[in-house]
Short mmCIF file of C-alpha atoms and ligand atoms in Angstrom, two decimals:
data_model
loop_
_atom_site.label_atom_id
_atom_site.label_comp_id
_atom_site.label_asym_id
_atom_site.label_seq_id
_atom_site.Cartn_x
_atom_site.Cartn_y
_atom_site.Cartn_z
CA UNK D 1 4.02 -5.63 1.93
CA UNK D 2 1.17 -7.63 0.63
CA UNK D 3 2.18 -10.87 -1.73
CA UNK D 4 0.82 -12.43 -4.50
CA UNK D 5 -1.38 -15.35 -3.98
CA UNK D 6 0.70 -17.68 -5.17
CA UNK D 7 3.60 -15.97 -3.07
CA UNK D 8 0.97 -16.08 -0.43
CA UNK D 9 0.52 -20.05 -1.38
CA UNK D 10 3.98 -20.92 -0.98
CA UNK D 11 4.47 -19.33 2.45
CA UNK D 12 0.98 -21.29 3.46
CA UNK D 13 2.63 -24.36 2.13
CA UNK D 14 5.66 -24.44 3.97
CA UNK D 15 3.26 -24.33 7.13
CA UNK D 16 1.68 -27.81 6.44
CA UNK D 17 -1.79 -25.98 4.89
CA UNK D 18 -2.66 -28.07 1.87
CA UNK D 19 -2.84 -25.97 -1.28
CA UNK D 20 -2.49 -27.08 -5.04
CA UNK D 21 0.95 -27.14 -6.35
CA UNK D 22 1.16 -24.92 -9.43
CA UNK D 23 3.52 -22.54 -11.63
CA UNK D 24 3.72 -18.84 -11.74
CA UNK D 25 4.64 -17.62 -15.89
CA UNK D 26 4.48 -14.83 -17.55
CA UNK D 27 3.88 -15.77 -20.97
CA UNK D 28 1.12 -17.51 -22.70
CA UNK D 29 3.70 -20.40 -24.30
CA UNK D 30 5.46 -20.68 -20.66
CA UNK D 31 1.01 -21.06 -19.38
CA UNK D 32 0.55 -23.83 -21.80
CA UNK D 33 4.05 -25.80 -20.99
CA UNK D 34 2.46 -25.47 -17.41
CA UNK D 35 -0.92 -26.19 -17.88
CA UNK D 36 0.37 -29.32 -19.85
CA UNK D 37 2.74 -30.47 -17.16
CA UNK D 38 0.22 -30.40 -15.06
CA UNK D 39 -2.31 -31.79 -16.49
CA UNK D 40 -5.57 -31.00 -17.14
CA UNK D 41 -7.74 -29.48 -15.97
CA UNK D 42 -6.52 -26.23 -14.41
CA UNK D 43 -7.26 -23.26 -13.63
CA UNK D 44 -5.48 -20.05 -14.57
CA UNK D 45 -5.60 -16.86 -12.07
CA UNK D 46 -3.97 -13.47 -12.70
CA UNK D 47 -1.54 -12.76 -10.24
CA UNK D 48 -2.30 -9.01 -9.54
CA UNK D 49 -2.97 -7.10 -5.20
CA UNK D 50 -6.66 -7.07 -6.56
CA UNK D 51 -9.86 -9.35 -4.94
CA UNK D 52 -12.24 -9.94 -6.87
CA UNK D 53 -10.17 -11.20 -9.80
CA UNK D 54 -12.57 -14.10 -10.47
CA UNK D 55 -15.45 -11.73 -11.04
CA UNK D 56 -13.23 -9.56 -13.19
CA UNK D 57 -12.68 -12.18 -15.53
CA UNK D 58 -9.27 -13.00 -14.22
CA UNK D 59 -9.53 -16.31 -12.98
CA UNK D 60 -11.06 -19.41 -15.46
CA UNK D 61 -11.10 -23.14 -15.87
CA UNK D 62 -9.10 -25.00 -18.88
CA UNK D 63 -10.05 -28.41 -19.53
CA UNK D 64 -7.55 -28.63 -22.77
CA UNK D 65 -4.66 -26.91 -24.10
CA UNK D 66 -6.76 -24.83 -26.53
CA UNK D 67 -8.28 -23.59 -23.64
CA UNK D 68 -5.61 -22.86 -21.31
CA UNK D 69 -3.78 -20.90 -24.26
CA UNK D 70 -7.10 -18.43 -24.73
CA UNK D 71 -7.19 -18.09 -21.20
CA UNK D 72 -3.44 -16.93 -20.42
CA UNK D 73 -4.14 -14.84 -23.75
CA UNK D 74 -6.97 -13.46 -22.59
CA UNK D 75 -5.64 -12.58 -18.98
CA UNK D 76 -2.01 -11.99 -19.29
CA UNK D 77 -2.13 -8.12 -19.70
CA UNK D 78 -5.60 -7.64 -18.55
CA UNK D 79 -6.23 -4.77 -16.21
CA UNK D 80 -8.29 -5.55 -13.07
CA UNK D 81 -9.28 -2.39 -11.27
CA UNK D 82 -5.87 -0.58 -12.20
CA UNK D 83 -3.48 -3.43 -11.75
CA UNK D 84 -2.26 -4.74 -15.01
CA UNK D 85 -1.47 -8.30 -15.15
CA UNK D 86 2.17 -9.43 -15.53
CA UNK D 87 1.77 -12.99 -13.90
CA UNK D 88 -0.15 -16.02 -14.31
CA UNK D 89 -0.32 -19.10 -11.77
CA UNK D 90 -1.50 -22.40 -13.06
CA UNK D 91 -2.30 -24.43 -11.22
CA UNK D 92 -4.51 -27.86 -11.12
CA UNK D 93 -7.80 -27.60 -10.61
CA UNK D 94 -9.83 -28.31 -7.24
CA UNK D 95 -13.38 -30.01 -6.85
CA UNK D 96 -15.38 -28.00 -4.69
CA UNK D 97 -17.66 -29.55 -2.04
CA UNK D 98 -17.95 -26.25 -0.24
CA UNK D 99 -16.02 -22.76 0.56
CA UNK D 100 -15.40 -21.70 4.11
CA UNK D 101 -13.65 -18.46 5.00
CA UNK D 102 -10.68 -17.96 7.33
CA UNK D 103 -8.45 -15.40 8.35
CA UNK D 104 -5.81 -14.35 11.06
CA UNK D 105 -5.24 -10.37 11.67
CA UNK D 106 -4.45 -8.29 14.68
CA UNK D 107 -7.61 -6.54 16.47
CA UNK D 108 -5.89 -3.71 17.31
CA UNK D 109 -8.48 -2.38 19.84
CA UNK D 110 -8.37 -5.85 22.12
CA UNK D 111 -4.49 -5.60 21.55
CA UNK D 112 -4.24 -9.41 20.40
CA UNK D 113 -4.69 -11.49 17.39
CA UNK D 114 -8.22 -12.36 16.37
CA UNK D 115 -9.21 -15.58 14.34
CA UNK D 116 -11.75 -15.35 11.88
CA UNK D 117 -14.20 -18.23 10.53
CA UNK D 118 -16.98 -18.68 8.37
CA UNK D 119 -18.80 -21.03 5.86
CA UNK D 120 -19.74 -18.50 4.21
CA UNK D 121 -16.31 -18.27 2.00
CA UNK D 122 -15.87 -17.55 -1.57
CA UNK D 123 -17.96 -14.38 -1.26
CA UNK D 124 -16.61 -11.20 -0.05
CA UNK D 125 -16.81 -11.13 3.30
CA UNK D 126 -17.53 -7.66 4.28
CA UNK D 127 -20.96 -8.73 2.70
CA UNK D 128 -21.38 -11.31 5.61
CA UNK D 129 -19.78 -9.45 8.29
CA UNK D 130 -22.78 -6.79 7.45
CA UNK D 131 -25.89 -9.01 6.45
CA UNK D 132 -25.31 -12.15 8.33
CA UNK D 133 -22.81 -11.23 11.11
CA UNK D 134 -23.59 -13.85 13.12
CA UNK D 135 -21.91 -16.57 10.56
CA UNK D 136 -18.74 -14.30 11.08
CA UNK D 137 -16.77 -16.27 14.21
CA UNK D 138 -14.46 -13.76 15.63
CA UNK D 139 -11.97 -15.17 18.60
CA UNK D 140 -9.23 -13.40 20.11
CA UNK D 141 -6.21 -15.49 20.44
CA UNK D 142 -4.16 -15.26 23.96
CA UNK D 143 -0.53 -14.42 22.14
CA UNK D 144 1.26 -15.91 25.22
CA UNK D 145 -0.67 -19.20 23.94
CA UNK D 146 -1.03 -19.46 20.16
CA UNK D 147 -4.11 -20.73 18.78
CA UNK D 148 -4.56 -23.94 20.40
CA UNK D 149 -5.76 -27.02 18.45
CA UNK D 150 -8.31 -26.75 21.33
CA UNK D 151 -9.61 -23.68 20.33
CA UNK D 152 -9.70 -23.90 16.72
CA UNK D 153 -12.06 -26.49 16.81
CA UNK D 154 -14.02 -24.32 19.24
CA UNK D 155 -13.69 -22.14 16.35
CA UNK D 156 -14.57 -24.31 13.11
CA UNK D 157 -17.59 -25.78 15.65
CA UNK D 158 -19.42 -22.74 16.69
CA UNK D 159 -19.00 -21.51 12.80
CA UNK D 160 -20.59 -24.52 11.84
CA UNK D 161 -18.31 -26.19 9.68
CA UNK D 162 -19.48 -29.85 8.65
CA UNK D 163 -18.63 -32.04 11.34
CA UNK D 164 -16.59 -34.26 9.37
CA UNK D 165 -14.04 -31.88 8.66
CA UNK D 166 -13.80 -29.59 11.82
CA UNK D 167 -10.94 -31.34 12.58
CA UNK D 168 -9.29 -30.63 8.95
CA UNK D 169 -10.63 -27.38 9.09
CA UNK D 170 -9.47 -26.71 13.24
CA UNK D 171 -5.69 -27.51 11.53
CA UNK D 172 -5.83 -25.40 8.42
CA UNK D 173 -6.61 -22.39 11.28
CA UNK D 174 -3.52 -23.32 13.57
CA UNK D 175 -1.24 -23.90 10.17
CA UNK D 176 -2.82 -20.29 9.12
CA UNK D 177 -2.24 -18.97 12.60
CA UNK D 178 1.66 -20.10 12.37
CA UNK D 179 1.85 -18.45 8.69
CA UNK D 180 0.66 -15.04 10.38
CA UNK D 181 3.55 -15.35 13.94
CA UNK D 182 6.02 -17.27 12.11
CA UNK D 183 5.97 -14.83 9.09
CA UNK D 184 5.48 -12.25 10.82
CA UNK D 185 2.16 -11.34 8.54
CA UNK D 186 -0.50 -8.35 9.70
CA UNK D 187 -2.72 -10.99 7.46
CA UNK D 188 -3.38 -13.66 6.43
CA UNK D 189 -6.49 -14.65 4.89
CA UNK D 190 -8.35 -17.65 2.67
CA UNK D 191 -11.47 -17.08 0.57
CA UNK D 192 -11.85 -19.48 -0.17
CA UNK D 193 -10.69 -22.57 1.99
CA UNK D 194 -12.41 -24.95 0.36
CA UNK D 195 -13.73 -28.49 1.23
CA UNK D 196 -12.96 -31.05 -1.59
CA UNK D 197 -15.79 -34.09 -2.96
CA UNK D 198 -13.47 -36.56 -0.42
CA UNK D 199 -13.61 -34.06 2.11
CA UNK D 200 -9.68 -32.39 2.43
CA UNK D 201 -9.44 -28.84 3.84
CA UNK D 202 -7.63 -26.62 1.21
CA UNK D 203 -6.50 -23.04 0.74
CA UNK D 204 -7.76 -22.52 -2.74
CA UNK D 205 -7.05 -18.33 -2.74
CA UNK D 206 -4.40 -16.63 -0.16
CA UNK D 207 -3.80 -13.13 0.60
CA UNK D 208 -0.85 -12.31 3.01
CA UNK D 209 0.83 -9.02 4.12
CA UNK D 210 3.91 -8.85 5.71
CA UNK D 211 4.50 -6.42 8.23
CA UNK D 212 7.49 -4.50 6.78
CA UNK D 213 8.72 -3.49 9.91
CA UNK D 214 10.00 -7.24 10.32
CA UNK D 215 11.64 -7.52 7.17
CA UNK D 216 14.84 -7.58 8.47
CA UNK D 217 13.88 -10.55 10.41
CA UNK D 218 13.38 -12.66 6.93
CA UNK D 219 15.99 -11.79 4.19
CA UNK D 220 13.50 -14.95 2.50
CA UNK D 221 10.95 -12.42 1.67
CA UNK D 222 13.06 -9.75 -0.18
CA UNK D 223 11.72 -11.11 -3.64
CA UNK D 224 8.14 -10.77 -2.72
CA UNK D 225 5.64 -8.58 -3.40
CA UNK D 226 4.52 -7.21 -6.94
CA UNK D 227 7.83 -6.09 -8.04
CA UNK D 228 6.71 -5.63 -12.07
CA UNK D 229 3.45 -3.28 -10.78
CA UNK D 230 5.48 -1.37 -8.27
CA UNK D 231 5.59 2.74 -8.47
CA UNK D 232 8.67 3.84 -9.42
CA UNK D 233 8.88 6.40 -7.01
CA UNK D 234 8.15 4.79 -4.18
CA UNK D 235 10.99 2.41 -4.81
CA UNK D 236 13.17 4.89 -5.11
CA UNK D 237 11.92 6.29 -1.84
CA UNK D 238 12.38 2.62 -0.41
CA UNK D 239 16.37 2.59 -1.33
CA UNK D 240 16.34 5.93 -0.03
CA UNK D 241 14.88 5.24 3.46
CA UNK D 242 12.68 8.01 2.89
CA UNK D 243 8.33 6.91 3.39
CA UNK D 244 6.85 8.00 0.82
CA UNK D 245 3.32 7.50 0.21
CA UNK D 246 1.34 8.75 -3.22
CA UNK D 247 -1.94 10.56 -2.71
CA UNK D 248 -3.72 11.79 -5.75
CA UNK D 249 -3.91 15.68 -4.51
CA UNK D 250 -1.29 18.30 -6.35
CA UNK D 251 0.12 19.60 -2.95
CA UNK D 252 3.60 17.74 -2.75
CA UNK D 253 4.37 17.75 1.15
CA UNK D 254 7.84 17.20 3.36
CA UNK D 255 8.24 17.14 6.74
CA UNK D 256 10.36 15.34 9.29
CA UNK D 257 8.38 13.44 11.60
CA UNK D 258 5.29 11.19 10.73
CA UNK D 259 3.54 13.13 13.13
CA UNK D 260 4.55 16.36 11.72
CA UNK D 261 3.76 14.90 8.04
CA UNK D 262 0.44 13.78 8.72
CA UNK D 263 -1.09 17.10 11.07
CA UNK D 264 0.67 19.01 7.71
CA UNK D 265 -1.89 16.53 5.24
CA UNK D 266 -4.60 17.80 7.72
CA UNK D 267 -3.45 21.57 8.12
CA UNK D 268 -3.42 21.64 3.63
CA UNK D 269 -6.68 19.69 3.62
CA UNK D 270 -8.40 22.07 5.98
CA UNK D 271 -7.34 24.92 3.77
CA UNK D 272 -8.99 23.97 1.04
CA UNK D 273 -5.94 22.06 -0.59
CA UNK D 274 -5.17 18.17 -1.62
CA UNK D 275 -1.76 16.68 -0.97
CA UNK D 276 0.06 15.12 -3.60
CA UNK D 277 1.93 12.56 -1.17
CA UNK D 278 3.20 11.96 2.40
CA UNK D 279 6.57 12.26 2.58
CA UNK D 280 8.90 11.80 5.91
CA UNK D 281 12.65 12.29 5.58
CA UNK D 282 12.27 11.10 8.84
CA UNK D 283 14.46 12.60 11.96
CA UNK D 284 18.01 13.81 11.51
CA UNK D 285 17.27 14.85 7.93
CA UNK D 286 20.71 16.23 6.16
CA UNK D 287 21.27 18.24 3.33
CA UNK D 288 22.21 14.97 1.24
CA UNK D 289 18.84 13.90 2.81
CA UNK D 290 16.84 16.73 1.82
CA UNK D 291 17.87 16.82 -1.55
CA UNK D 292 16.83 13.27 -2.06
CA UNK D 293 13.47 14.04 -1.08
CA UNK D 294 12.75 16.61 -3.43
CA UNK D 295 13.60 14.98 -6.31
CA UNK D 296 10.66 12.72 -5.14
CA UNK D 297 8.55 14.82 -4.69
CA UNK D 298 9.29 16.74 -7.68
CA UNK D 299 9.10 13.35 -10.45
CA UNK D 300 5.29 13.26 -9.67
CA UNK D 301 3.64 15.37 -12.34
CA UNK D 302 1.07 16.46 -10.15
CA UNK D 303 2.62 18.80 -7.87
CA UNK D 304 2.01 22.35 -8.43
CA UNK D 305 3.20 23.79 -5.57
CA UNK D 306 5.36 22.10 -2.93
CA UNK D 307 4.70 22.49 1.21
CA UNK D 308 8.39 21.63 2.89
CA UNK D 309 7.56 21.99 6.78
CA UNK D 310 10.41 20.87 9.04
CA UNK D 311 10.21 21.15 12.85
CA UNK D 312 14.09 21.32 14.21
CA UNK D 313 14.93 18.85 17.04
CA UNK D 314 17.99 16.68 15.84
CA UNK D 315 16.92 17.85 13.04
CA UNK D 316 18.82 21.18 12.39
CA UNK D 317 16.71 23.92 9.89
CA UNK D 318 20.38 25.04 8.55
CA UNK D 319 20.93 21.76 7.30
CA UNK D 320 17.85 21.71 5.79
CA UNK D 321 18.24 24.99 4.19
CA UNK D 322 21.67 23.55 2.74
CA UNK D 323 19.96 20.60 1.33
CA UNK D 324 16.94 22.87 -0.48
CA UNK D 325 19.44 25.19 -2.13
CA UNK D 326 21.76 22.47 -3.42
CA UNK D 327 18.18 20.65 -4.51
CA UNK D 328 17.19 24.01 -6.67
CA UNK D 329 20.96 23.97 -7.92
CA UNK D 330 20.13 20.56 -9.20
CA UNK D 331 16.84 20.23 -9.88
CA UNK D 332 15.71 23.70 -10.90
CA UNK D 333 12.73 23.04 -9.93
CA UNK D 334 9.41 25.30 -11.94
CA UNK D 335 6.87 24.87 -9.21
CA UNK D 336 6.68 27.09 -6.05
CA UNK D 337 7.59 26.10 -3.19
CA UNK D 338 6.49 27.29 0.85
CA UNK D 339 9.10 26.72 3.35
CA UNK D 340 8.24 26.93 7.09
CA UNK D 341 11.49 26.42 9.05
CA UNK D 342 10.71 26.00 13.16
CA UNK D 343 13.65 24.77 15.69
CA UNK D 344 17.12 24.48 16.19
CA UNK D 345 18.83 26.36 14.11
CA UNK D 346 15.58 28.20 12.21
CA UNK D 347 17.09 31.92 12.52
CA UNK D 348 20.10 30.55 10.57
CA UNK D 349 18.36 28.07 7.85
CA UNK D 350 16.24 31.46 6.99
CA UNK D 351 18.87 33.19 6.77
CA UNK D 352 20.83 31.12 4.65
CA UNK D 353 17.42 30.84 2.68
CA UNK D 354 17.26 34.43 2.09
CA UNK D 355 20.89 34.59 0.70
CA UNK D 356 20.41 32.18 -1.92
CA UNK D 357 17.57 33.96 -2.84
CA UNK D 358 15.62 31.20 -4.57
CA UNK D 359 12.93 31.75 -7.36
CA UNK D 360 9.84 30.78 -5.98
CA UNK D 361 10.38 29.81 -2.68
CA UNK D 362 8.16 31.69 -0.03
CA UNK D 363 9.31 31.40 3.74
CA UNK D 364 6.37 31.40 6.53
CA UNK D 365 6.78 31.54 9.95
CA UNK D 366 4.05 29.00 11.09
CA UNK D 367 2.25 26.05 10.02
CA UNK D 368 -0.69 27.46 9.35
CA UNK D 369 0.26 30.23 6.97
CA UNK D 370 2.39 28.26 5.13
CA UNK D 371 -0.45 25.83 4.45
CA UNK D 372 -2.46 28.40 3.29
CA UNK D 373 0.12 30.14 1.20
CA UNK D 374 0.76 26.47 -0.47
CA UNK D 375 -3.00 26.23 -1.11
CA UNK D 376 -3.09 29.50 -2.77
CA UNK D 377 -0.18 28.99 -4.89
CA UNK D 378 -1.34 25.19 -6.20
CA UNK D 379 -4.51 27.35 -7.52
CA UNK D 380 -2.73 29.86 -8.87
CA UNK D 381 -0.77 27.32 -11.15
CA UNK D 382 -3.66 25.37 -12.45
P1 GDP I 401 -10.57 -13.87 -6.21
O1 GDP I 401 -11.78 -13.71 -7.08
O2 GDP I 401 -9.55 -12.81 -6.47
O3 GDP I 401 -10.92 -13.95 -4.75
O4 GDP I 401 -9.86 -15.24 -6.63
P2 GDP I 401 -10.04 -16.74 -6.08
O5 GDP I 401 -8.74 -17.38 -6.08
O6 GDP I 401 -10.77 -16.76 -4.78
O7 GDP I 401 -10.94 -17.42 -7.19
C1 GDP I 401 -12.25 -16.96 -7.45
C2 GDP I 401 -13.20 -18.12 -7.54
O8 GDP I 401 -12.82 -18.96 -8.62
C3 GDP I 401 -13.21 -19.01 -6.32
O9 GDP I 401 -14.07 -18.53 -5.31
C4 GDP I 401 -13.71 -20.31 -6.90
O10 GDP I 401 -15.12 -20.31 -6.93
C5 GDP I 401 -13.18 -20.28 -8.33
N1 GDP I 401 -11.99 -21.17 -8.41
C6 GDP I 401 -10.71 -20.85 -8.17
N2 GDP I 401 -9.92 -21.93 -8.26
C7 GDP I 401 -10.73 -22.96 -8.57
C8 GDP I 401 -10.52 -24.37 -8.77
O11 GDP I 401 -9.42 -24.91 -8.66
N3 GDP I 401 -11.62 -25.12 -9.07
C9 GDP I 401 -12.88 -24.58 -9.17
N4 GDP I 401 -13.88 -25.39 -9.42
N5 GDP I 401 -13.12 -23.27 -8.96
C10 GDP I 401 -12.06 -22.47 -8.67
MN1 MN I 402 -10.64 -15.25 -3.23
#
């Protein structure tokens, strides 16, 4: 789940990294009580899962009150790259001395955390990593250890941080580091972590994710995220426990098993076809289950023809079956759909299948048939 800088702020607060106290609004009047409290000046910053807000016109200065009202005017509602914005932080504004760049992630390959560092902040720093690499500092951190004072200020001194504030700068990446275990983040990033005129270390941006699969490790977090911008669907598909994951193909495909889901994207793809989404009812799918899913699938617009491709282990095809002819009771759904049924129970979930004798619903016998059959059929209905 990735958070909202000033979400992202807050958890970098609690920490002990220094960042500017502010307000999050969502009106203009509610941005100029802020801005006045205070005091000027400040800076307003759309609160959308975007970089590169400031270049898209979504961050800006207000000295006065006349200009912190056009600003949250201006911004409130504006769309950057696809995200609209619903929320504004205010916050006072920082002097800038310089902008470094840090972040904390997890290098999968070396199986271990890795530190990043770099004065070279406030730019985007895939631009550095591929011009100037070498004023990228990468360091694995030993998890058994933590990051050690000792070794951020290896850190902030090989990336050549102004030796006045390596130490400032050295505790700003072990605060960051305890953001990212404590937290339980898969990021945590600062772009930029600025120096101030008297020389303070401060996180002037943030951009966290949360690794979801810990989220029952921090009932704290529930309310984060960008709940106003959030597809419908795929919080319906959150209550459900179902993954759901929008593509922008017109191929809507189910399947139990991320493995089975995600050789079924390739399987369509290699046909010729584009999936519509990735959905796993996940193992043990029932009837109740199944029905749920297709009324995901089906609210996208997109999907032409749907791809339902369940392999039976616990998973048992007659259940299945069940669940897709109480769905078309339901739903009546108007596109076609391909059913390949494989596993316990398969003779019987065909069978039952065939009785109900669906509109529209074409049974294969393997994987790659069906896919082809579903690729056919999404052309057909264009
Ligand atoms: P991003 O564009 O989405 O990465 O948003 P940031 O929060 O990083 O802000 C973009 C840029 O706006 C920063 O790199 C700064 O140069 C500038 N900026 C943001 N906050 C302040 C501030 O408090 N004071 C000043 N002087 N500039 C700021
Ligand atoms: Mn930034």
């Amino acid at each position: 789940m990735d958070l909202l800088e000033y979400q992202g702020k807050q958890l970098f607060g609690r920490h002990g990294l220094a960042v500017s106290d502010g307000k999050a609004v969502t009106t203009v009047d509610d941005a100029v009580a802020a801005a006045n409290e205070i005091g000027y000046p400040v800076v307003v910053k759309a609160q959308v899962l975007m970089g590169g807000r400031g270049k898209a016109g979504g961050v800006k200065l207000a000295s006065n009150e006349e200009e912190a009202r056009e600003h949250a005017t201006n911004i409130l509602g504006l769309d950057i790259k696809g995200h609209i914005t619903r929320t504004l932080w205010i916050e006072h504004a920082s002097d800038i001395a310089t902008e470094y760049y840090a972040s904390v992630l997890l290098d999968r390959s070396a199986k271990k955390p890795l530190v990043m560092f770099s004065t070279e902040g406030g730019v985007e720093i895939e631009t550095v990593a591929e011009e100037t690499p070498e004023k990228l500092i990468k360091e694995n951190v030993d998890p058994l250890v933590g990051l050690t004072r000792e070794q951020a200020i290896g850190i902030a001194t090989k990336g050549g941080a102004d030796a006045d504030v390596i130490e400032g700068v050295a505790d700003a990446l072990v605060a960051l580091y305890e953001v990212w275990i404590e937290e339980d983040a898969s990021l945590a990033e600062i772009n930029p972590l600025i120096v101030t005129p008297d020389r303070q270390v401060k996180a002037l941006d943030a951009k966290v994710s949360l690794d979801g699969n810990a989220a029952f490790r921090h009932p704290d977090h529930a309310d984060l995220g960008d709940k106003a911008n959030l597809d419908p669907i795929e919080v319906q598909a959150a209550e459900q426990d179902v993954v759901y994951v929008k593509l922008d193909g017109n191929i809507g495909i189910l399947g139990n098993g991320a493995g089975l889901v995600m050789s079924t994207l390739d399987v369509v793809a290699q046909h010729g076809g584009s999936p519509a989404n990735f959905l796993d009812a996940g193992g043990g799918s029932d009837a109740e289950k199944v029905k749920q899913a297709v009324q995901i699938i089906l609210s996208n617009e997109n999907v032409k023809a749907v791809l339902f491709n369940i392999f039976g282990g616990i998973t048992r095809c007659d259940e299945v079956a069940n669940g897709l002819v109480a769905a078309f009771a339901d739903l009546k759904p108007t596109v076609p759909f391909v059913v390949r049924l494989d596993g316990t129970n398969d003779v019987l979930g065909r069978e039952i299948l065939e009785k109900a004798a669906l509109p529209n619903v074409y049974a294969e016998k393997t994987m790659d048939s069906a896919a082809a059959k579903v690729v056919e059929l999404a052309k057909e209905s264009r």
